[in-house]
């Protein structure tokens, strides 16, 4: 816990796992009380005719945005905003798959504190680790890393947000901090954050904008300005939520969401 923020420690049981190999981790998971509870909840709902059987649905309580889909050591990993029954603030839930169709539940991956809730973000895979960058409500952008075979153990790179929330003026300047994606070019990491300028977030005014930040070490970030300018397709009320930027063929694509008009790219 950071001294700058109130104690927001989760009430959900937290477990650490061996990092020796995947086989050892699966053996520990078979005896894990949290995962046993999830499995029991899923078994109890198997006869619910309205519960999805093809699309992934979480084992207990409810879920929100899927986040951080990535491929690590031969498996696909899906994270999502989960609401554990004993602490309904968003944590990052976790599931793993060999084929993107059949999913196996894993314990909660990222827990809130110092942030109030773990909101939307993305993962970036390096040779030796996976980096998660996401919106920590009430504090700013958070970064956590994991390097074990099943991505069970996550460590935040610092006890505070790497990009803290800042005071904005009536037009939304200098920048907003919410919903992040991350990638790397050369020696620098880059991150986007959704936002609104010439208006206020949550209102049908202003225009959506993505702010771009740069860092060498994941800890210290510099605001470089607006990433997209003159978006002629945006409409007042769009807010550039959940940005995702990646190469596709010989171009790049930026995918964003609007809380008033759905997805745009």
PDB file of N, CA and C in Angstrom, residues 44-111:
ATOM      1  N   UNK A  44     -22.428 -25.657 -10.546  1.00  0.00           N
ATOM      2  CA  UNK A  44     -23.788 -25.397 -10.076  1.00  0.00           C
ATOM      3  C   UNK A  44     -24.633 -24.701 -11.138  1.00  0.00           C
ATOM      4  N   UNK A  45     -23.980 -24.031 -12.080  1.00  0.00           N
ATOM      5  CA  UNK A  45     -24.710 -23.281 -13.101  1.00  0.00           C
ATOM      6  C   UNK A  45     -24.760 -23.994 -14.450  1.00  0.00           C
ATOM      7  N   UNK A  46     -24.237 -25.200 -14.515  1.00  0.00           N
ATOM      8  CA  UNK A  46     -24.122 -25.878 -15.806  1.00  0.00           C
ATOM      9  C   UNK A  46     -25.483 -26.154 -16.439  1.00  0.00           C
ATOM     10  N   UNK A  47     -26.520 -26.280 -15.622  1.00  0.00           N
ATOM     11  CA  UNK A  47     -27.850 -26.581 -16.172  1.00  0.00           C
ATOM     12  C   UNK A  47     -28.669 -25.332 -16.470  1.00  0.00           C
ATOM     13  N   UNK A  48     -28.103 -24.154 -16.254  1.00  0.00           N
ATOM     14  CA  UNK A  48     -28.808 -22.903 -16.535  1.00  0.00           C
ATOM     15  C   UNK A  48     -28.943 -22.748 -18.050  1.00  0.00           C
ATOM     16  N   UNK A  49     -30.163 -22.811 -18.551  1.00  0.00           N
ATOM     17  CA  UNK A  49     -30.392 -22.786 -19.995  1.00  0.00           C
ATOM     18  C   UNK A  49     -30.031 -21.449 -20.629  1.00  0.00           C
ATOM     19  N   UNK A  50     -29.926 -20.395 -19.834  1.00  0.00           N
ATOM     20  CA  UNK A  50     -29.622 -19.074 -20.378  1.00  0.00           C
ATOM     21  C   UNK A  50     -28.136 -18.714 -20.257  1.00  0.00           C
ATOM     22  N   UNK A  51     -27.360 -19.611 -19.683  1.00  0.00           N
ATOM     23  CA  UNK A  51     -25.937 -19.316 -19.520  1.00  0.00           C
ATOM     24  C   UNK A  51     -25.192 -19.717 -20.791  1.00  0.00           C
ATOM     25  N   UNK A  52     -24.352 -18.835 -21.357  1.00  0.00           N
ATOM     26  CA  UNK A  52     -23.634 -19.172 -22.599  1.00  0.00           C
ATOM     27  C   UNK A  52     -22.765 -20.419 -22.434  1.00  0.00           C
ATOM     28  N   UNK A  53     -22.725 -21.235 -23.456  1.00  0.00           N
ATOM     29  CA  UNK A  53     -21.870 -22.423 -23.439  1.00  0.00           C
ATOM     30  C   UNK A  53     -20.741 -22.322 -24.461  1.00  0.00           C
ATOM     31  N   UNK A  54     -20.921 -21.508 -25.482  1.00  0.00           N
ATOM     32  CA  UNK A  54     -19.880 -21.360 -26.499  1.00  0.00           C
ATOM     33  C   UNK A  54     -18.954 -20.197 -26.152  1.00  0.00           C
ATOM     34  N   UNK A  55     -19.515 -19.027 -25.921  1.00  0.00           N
ATOM     35  CA  UNK A  55     -18.704 -17.869 -25.546  1.00  0.00           C
ATOM     36  C   UNK A  55     -18.245 -18.009 -24.101  1.00  0.00           C
ATOM     37  N   UNK A  56     -17.039 -17.505 -23.837  1.00  0.00           N
ATOM     38  CA  UNK A  56     -16.527 -17.577 -22.468  1.00  0.00           C
ATOM     39  C   UNK A  56     -17.404 -16.756 -21.523  1.00  0.00           C
ATOM     40  N   UNK A  57     -17.725 -17.342 -20.397  1.00  0.00           N
ATOM     41  CA  UNK A  57     -18.395 -16.615 -19.323  1.00  0.00           C
ATOM     42  C   UNK A  57     -17.685 -16.977 -18.028  1.00  0.00           C
ATOM     43  N   UNK A  58     -17.531 -15.995 -17.162  1.00  0.00           N
ATOM     44  CA  UNK A  58     -16.751 -16.217 -15.948  1.00  0.00           C
ATOM     45  C   UNK A  58     -17.458 -17.174 -14.991  1.00  0.00           C
ATOM     46  N   UNK A  59     -16.724 -17.792 -14.059  1.00  0.00           N
ATOM     47  CA  UNK A  59     -17.324 -18.826 -13.211  1.00  0.00           C
ATOM     48  C   UNK A  59     -18.221 -18.296 -12.113  1.00  0.00           C
ATOM     49  N   UNK A  60     -17.973 -17.098 -11.589  1.00  0.00           N
ATOM     50  CA  UNK A  60     -18.767 -16.611 -10.463  1.00  0.00           C
ATOM     51  C   UNK A  60     -19.039 -15.127 -10.602  1.00  0.00           C
ATOM     52  N   UNK A  61     -20.180 -14.710 -10.039  1.00  0.00           N
ATOM     53  CA  UNK A  61     -20.600 -13.310 -10.056  1.00  0.00           C
ATOM     54  C   UNK A  61     -20.731 -12.834 -11.499  1.00  0.00           C
ATOM     55  N   UNK A  62     -20.246 -11.662 -11.846  1.00  0.00           N
ATOM     56  CA  UNK A  62     -20.402 -11.150 -13.200  1.00  0.00           C
ATOM     57  C   UNK A  62     -19.066 -10.673 -13.732  1.00  0.00           C
ATOM     58  N   UNK A  63     -19.045 -10.282 -14.999  1.00  0.00           N
ATOM     59  CA  UNK A  63     -17.807  -9.795 -15.600  1.00  0.00           C
ATOM     60  C   UNK A  63     -18.097  -8.594 -16.477  1.00  0.00           C
ATOM     61  N   UNK A  64     -17.017  -7.896 -16.813  1.00  0.00           N
ATOM     62  CA  UNK A  64     -17.108  -6.737 -17.684  1.00  0.00           C
ATOM     63  C   UNK A  64     -16.028  -6.867 -18.758  1.00  0.00           C
ATOM     64  N   UNK A  65     -15.491  -5.755 -19.218  1.00  0.00           N
ATOM     65  CA  UNK A  65     -14.584  -5.735 -20.366  1.00  0.00           C
ATOM     66  C   UNK A  65     -13.546  -6.864 -20.365  1.00  0.00           C
ATOM     67  N   UNK A  66     -13.416  -7.594 -21.469  1.00  0.00           N
ATOM     68  CA  UNK A  66     -12.251  -8.474 -21.638  1.00  0.00           C
ATOM     69  C   UNK A  66     -11.019  -7.614 -21.879  1.00  0.00           C
ATOM     70  N   UNK A  67      -9.897  -8.003 -21.305  1.00  0.00           N
ATOM     71  CA  UNK A  67      -8.670  -7.206 -21.381  1.00  0.00           C
ATOM     72  C   UNK A  67      -7.465  -8.108 -21.623  1.00  0.00           C
ATOM     73  N   UNK A  68      -6.421  -7.515 -22.175  1.00  0.00           N
ATOM     74  CA  UNK A  68      -5.102  -8.134 -22.168  1.00  0.00           C
ATOM     75  C   UNK A  68      -4.978  -9.483 -22.839  1.00  0.00           C
ATOM     76  N   UNK A  69      -5.758  -9.753 -23.871  1.00  0.00           N
ATOM     77  CA  UNK A  69      -5.598 -11.026 -24.574  1.00  0.00           C
ATOM     78  C   UNK A  69      -4.173 -11.134 -25.110  1.00  0.00           C
ATOM     79  N   UNK A  70      -3.499 -12.255 -24.821  1.00  0.00           N
ATOM     80  CA  UNK A  70      -2.117 -12.403 -25.259  1.00  0.00           C
ATOM     81  C   UNK A  70      -1.757 -13.880 -25.383  1.00  0.00           C
ATOM     82  N   UNK A  71      -0.655 -14.151 -26.077  1.00  0.00           N
ATOM     83  CA  UNK A  71      -0.167 -15.510 -26.305  1.00  0.00           C
ATOM     84  C   UNK A  71       1.177 -15.649 -25.613  1.00  0.00           C
ATOM     85  N   UNK A  72       1.275 -16.595 -24.676  1.00  0.00           N
ATOM     86  CA  UNK A  72       2.474 -16.721 -23.841  1.00  0.00           C
ATOM     87  C   UNK A  72       2.796 -18.196 -23.625  1.00  0.00           C
ATOM     88  N   UNK A  73       3.984 -18.588 -24.036  1.00  0.00           N
ATOM     89  CA  UNK A  73       4.483 -19.948 -23.839  1.00  0.00           C
ATOM     90  C   UNK A  73       3.470 -21.018 -24.274  1.00  0.00           C
ATOM     91  N   UNK A  74       2.917 -20.825 -25.471  1.00  0.00           N
ATOM     92  CA  UNK A  74       2.068 -21.843 -26.080  1.00  0.00           C
ATOM     93  C   UNK A  74       0.604 -21.797 -25.721  1.00  0.00           C
ATOM     94  N   UNK A  75       0.181 -20.797 -24.949  1.00  0.00           N
ATOM     95  CA  UNK A  75      -1.224 -20.708 -24.572  1.00  0.00           C
ATOM     96  C   UNK A  75      -1.738 -19.279 -24.713  1.00  0.00           C
ATOM     97  N   UNK A  76      -3.041 -19.189 -24.983  1.00  0.00           N
ATOM     98  CA  UNK A  76      -3.723 -17.904 -25.011  1.00  0.00           C
ATOM     99  C   UNK A  76      -4.204 -17.571 -23.602  1.00  0.00           C
ATOM    100  N   UNK A  77      -4.029 -16.305 -23.228  1.00  0.00           N
ATOM    101  CA  UNK A  77      -4.482 -15.844 -21.914  1.00  0.00           C
ATOM    102  C   UNK A  77      -5.496 -14.723 -22.100  1.00  0.00           C
ATOM    103  N   UNK A  78      -6.620 -14.873 -21.443  1.00  0.00           N
ATOM    104  CA  UNK A  78      -7.681 -13.872 -21.451  1.00  0.00           C
ATOM    105  C   UNK A  78      -7.821 -13.305 -20.045  1.00  0.00           C
ATOM    106  N   UNK A  79      -7.827 -11.992 -19.954  1.00  0.00           N
ATOM    107  CA  UNK A  79      -8.112 -11.325 -18.685  1.00  0.00           C
ATOM    108  C   UNK A  79      -9.404 -10.532 -18.860  1.00  0.00           C
ATOM    109  N   UNK A  80     -10.060 -10.245 -17.775  1.00  0.00           N
ATOM    110  CA  UNK A  80     -11.344  -9.539 -17.855  1.00  0.00           C
ATOM    111  C   UNK A  80     -11.623  -8.875 -16.515  1.00  0.00           C
ATOM    112  N   UNK A  81     -12.496  -7.893 -16.534  1.00  0.00           N
ATOM    113  CA  UNK A  81     -12.894  -7.234 -15.298  1.00  0.00           C
ATOM    114  C   UNK A  81     -13.870  -8.148 -14.560  1.00  0.00           C
ATOM    115  N   UNK A  82     -13.394  -8.683 -13.453  1.00  0.00           N
ATOM    116  CA  UNK A  82     -14.191  -9.612 -12.653  1.00  0.00           C
ATOM    117  C   UNK A  82     -14.666  -8.917 -11.378  1.00  0.00           C
ATOM    118  N   UNK A  83     -15.785  -9.396 -10.832  1.00  0.00           N
ATOM    119  CA  UNK A  83     -16.371  -8.846  -9.612  1.00  0.00           C
ATOM    120  C   UNK A  83     -16.482  -9.966  -8.579  1.00  0.00           C
ATOM    121  N   UNK A  84     -15.431 -10.250  -7.827  1.00  0.00           N
ATOM    122  CA  UNK A  84     -15.487 -11.350  -6.862  1.00  0.00           C
ATOM    123  C   UNK A  84     -16.595 -11.132  -5.839  1.00  0.00           C
ATOM    124  N   UNK A  85     -17.237 -12.190  -5.386  1.00  0.00           N
ATOM    125  CA  UNK A  85     -18.387 -12.029  -4.483  1.00  0.00           C
ATOM    126  C   UNK A  85     -18.042 -11.372  -3.148  1.00  0.00           C
ATOM    127  N   UNK A  86     -16.832 -11.594  -2.636  1.00  0.00           N
ATOM    128  CA  UNK A  86     -16.510 -11.015  -1.321  1.00  0.00           C
ATOM    129  C   UNK A  86     -15.951  -9.599  -1.420  1.00  0.00           C
ATOM    130  N   UNK A  87     -15.676  -9.129  -2.650  1.00  0.00           N
ATOM    131  CA  UNK A  87     -15.175  -7.773  -2.852  1.00  0.00           C
ATOM    132  C   UNK A  87     -15.524  -7.402  -4.281  1.00  0.00           C
ATOM    133  N   UNK A  88     -16.619  -6.685  -4.459  1.00  0.00           N
ATOM    134  CA  UNK A  88     -17.198  -6.508  -5.796  1.00  0.00           C
ATOM    135  C   UNK A  88     -16.488  -5.449  -6.631  1.00  0.00           C
ATOM    136  N   UNK A  89     -15.386  -4.905  -6.150  1.00  0.00           N
ATOM    137  CA  UNK A  89     -14.589  -4.016  -6.999  1.00  0.00           C
ATOM    138  C   UNK A  89     -13.931  -4.836  -8.112  1.00  0.00           C
ATOM    139  N   UNK A  90     -13.730  -4.210  -9.258  1.00  0.00           N
ATOM    140  CA  UNK A  90     -13.137  -4.941 -10.381  1.00  0.00           C
ATOM    141  C   UNK A  90     -11.711  -5.392 -10.061  1.00  0.00           C
ATOM    142  N   UNK A  91     -11.476  -6.697 -10.242  1.00  0.00           N
ATOM    143  CA  UNK A  91     -10.154  -7.302 -10.279  1.00  0.00           C
ATOM    144  C   UNK A  91      -9.958  -7.802 -11.716  1.00  0.00           C
ATOM    145  N   UNK A  92      -8.737  -8.163 -12.069  1.00  0.00           N
ATOM    146  CA  UNK A  92      -8.545  -8.814 -13.374  1.00  0.00           C
ATOM    147  C   UNK A  92      -8.725 -10.316 -13.208  1.00  0.00           C
ATOM    148  N   UNK A  93      -9.843 -10.834 -13.773  1.00  0.00           N
ATOM    149  CA  UNK A  93     -10.034 -12.269 -13.839  1.00  0.00           C
ATOM    150  C   UNK A  93      -9.119 -12.863 -14.905  1.00  0.00           C
ATOM    151  N   UNK A  94      -9.065 -14.201 -14.962  1.00  0.00           N
ATOM    152  CA  UNK A  94      -8.044 -14.837 -15.800  1.00  0.00           C
ATOM    153  C   UNK A  94      -8.527 -16.206 -16.269  1.00  0.00           C
ATOM    154  N   UNK A  95      -8.327 -16.493 -17.543  1.00  0.00           N
ATOM    155  CA  UNK A  95      -8.614 -17.812 -18.105  1.00  0.00           C
ATOM    156  C   UNK A  95      -7.568 -18.112 -19.169  1.00  0.00           C
ATOM    157  N   UNK A  96      -7.365 -19.403 -19.457  1.00  0.00           N
ATOM    158  CA  UNK A  96      -6.315 -19.819 -20.381  1.00  0.00           C
ATOM    159  C   UNK A  96      -6.885 -20.820 -21.378  1.00  0.00           C
ATOM    160  N   UNK A  97      -6.338 -20.831 -22.605  1.00  0.00           N
ATOM    161  CA  UNK A  97      -6.872 -21.690 -23.658  1.00  0.00           C
ATOM    162  C   UNK A  97      -5.761 -22.114 -24.612  1.00  0.00           C
ATOM    163  N   UNK A  98      -5.940 -23.287 -25.201  1.00  0.00           N
ATOM    164  CA  UNK A  98      -5.032 -23.735 -26.261  1.00  0.00           C
ATOM    165  C   UNK A  98      -5.519 -23.315 -27.646  1.00  0.00           C
ATOM    166  N   UNK A  99      -6.830 -23.046 -27.778  1.00  0.00           N
ATOM    167  CA  UNK A  99      -7.408 -22.858 -29.108  1.00  0.00           C
ATOM    168  C   UNK A  99      -8.354 -21.660 -29.236  1.00  0.00           C
ATOM    169  N   UNK A 100      -8.490 -20.847 -28.199  1.00  0.00           N
ATOM    170  CA  UNK A 100      -9.388 -19.687 -28.184  1.00  0.00           C
ATOM    171  C   UNK A 100     -10.863 -20.071 -28.145  1.00  0.00           C
ATOM    172  N   UNK A 101     -11.157 -21.344 -27.999  1.00  0.00           N
ATOM    173  CA  UNK A 101     -12.546 -21.815 -27.939  1.00  0.00           C
ATOM    174  C   UNK A 101     -12.851 -22.408 -26.568  1.00  0.00           C
ATOM    175  N   UNK A 102     -12.000 -23.322 -26.125  1.00  0.00           N
ATOM    176  CA  UNK A 102     -12.189 -23.973 -24.820  1.00  0.00           C
ATOM    177  C   UNK A 102     -11.270 -23.314 -23.800  1.00  0.00           C
ATOM    178  N   UNK A 103     -11.878 -22.803 -22.733  1.00  0.00           N
ATOM    179  CA  UNK A 103     -11.148 -22.010 -21.746  1.00  0.00           C
ATOM    180  C   UNK A 103     -11.151 -22.684 -20.380  1.00  0.00           C
ATOM    181  N   UNK A 104     -10.049 -22.537 -19.670  1.00  0.00           N
ATOM    182  CA  UNK A 104      -9.915 -23.056 -18.317  1.00  0.00           C
ATOM    183  C   UNK A 104      -9.732 -21.876 -17.363  1.00  0.00           C
ATOM    184  N   UNK A 105     -10.540 -21.838 -16.315  1.00  0.00           N
ATOM    185  CA  UNK A 105     -10.454 -20.748 -15.349  1.00  0.00           C
ATOM    186  C   UNK A 105      -9.165 -20.825 -14.550  1.00  0.00           C
ATOM    187  N   UNK A 106      -8.627 -19.660 -14.225  1.00  0.00           N
ATOM    188  CA  UNK A 106      -7.485 -19.531 -13.332  1.00  0.00           C
ATOM    189  C   UNK A 106      -7.855 -18.521 -12.245  1.00  0.00           C
ATOM    190  N   UNK A 107      -7.118 -18.495 -11.134  1.00  0.00           N
ATOM    191  CA  UNK A 107      -7.432 -17.518 -10.076  1.00  0.00           C
ATOM    192  C   UNK A 107      -7.295 -16.077 -10.568  1.00  0.00           C
ATOM    193  N   UNK A 108      -7.882 -15.166  -9.820  1.00  0.00           N
ATOM    194  CA  UNK A 108      -7.780 -13.752 -10.160  1.00  0.00           C
ATOM    195  C   UNK A 108      -6.308 -13.369 -10.285  1.00  0.00           C
ATOM    196  N   UNK A 109      -6.014 -12.546 -11.291  1.00  0.00           N
ATOM    197  CA  UNK A 109      -4.624 -12.232 -11.603  1.00  0.00           C
ATOM    198  C   UNK A 109      -4.135 -10.957 -10.931  1.00  0.00           C
ATOM    199  N   UNK A 110      -4.851  -9.846 -11.109  1.00  0.00           N
ATOM    200  CA  UNK A 110      -4.410  -8.555 -10.591  1.00  0.00           C
ATOM    201  C   UNK A 110      -5.471  -8.007  -9.641  1.00  0.00           C
ATOM    202  N   UNK A 111      -5.027  -7.637  -8.446  1.00  0.00           N
ATOM    203  CA  UNK A 111      -5.913  -7.163  -7.384  1.00  0.00           C
ATOM    204  C   UNK A 111      -5.763  -5.647  -7.208  1.00  0.00           C
TER     205      UNK A 111
END
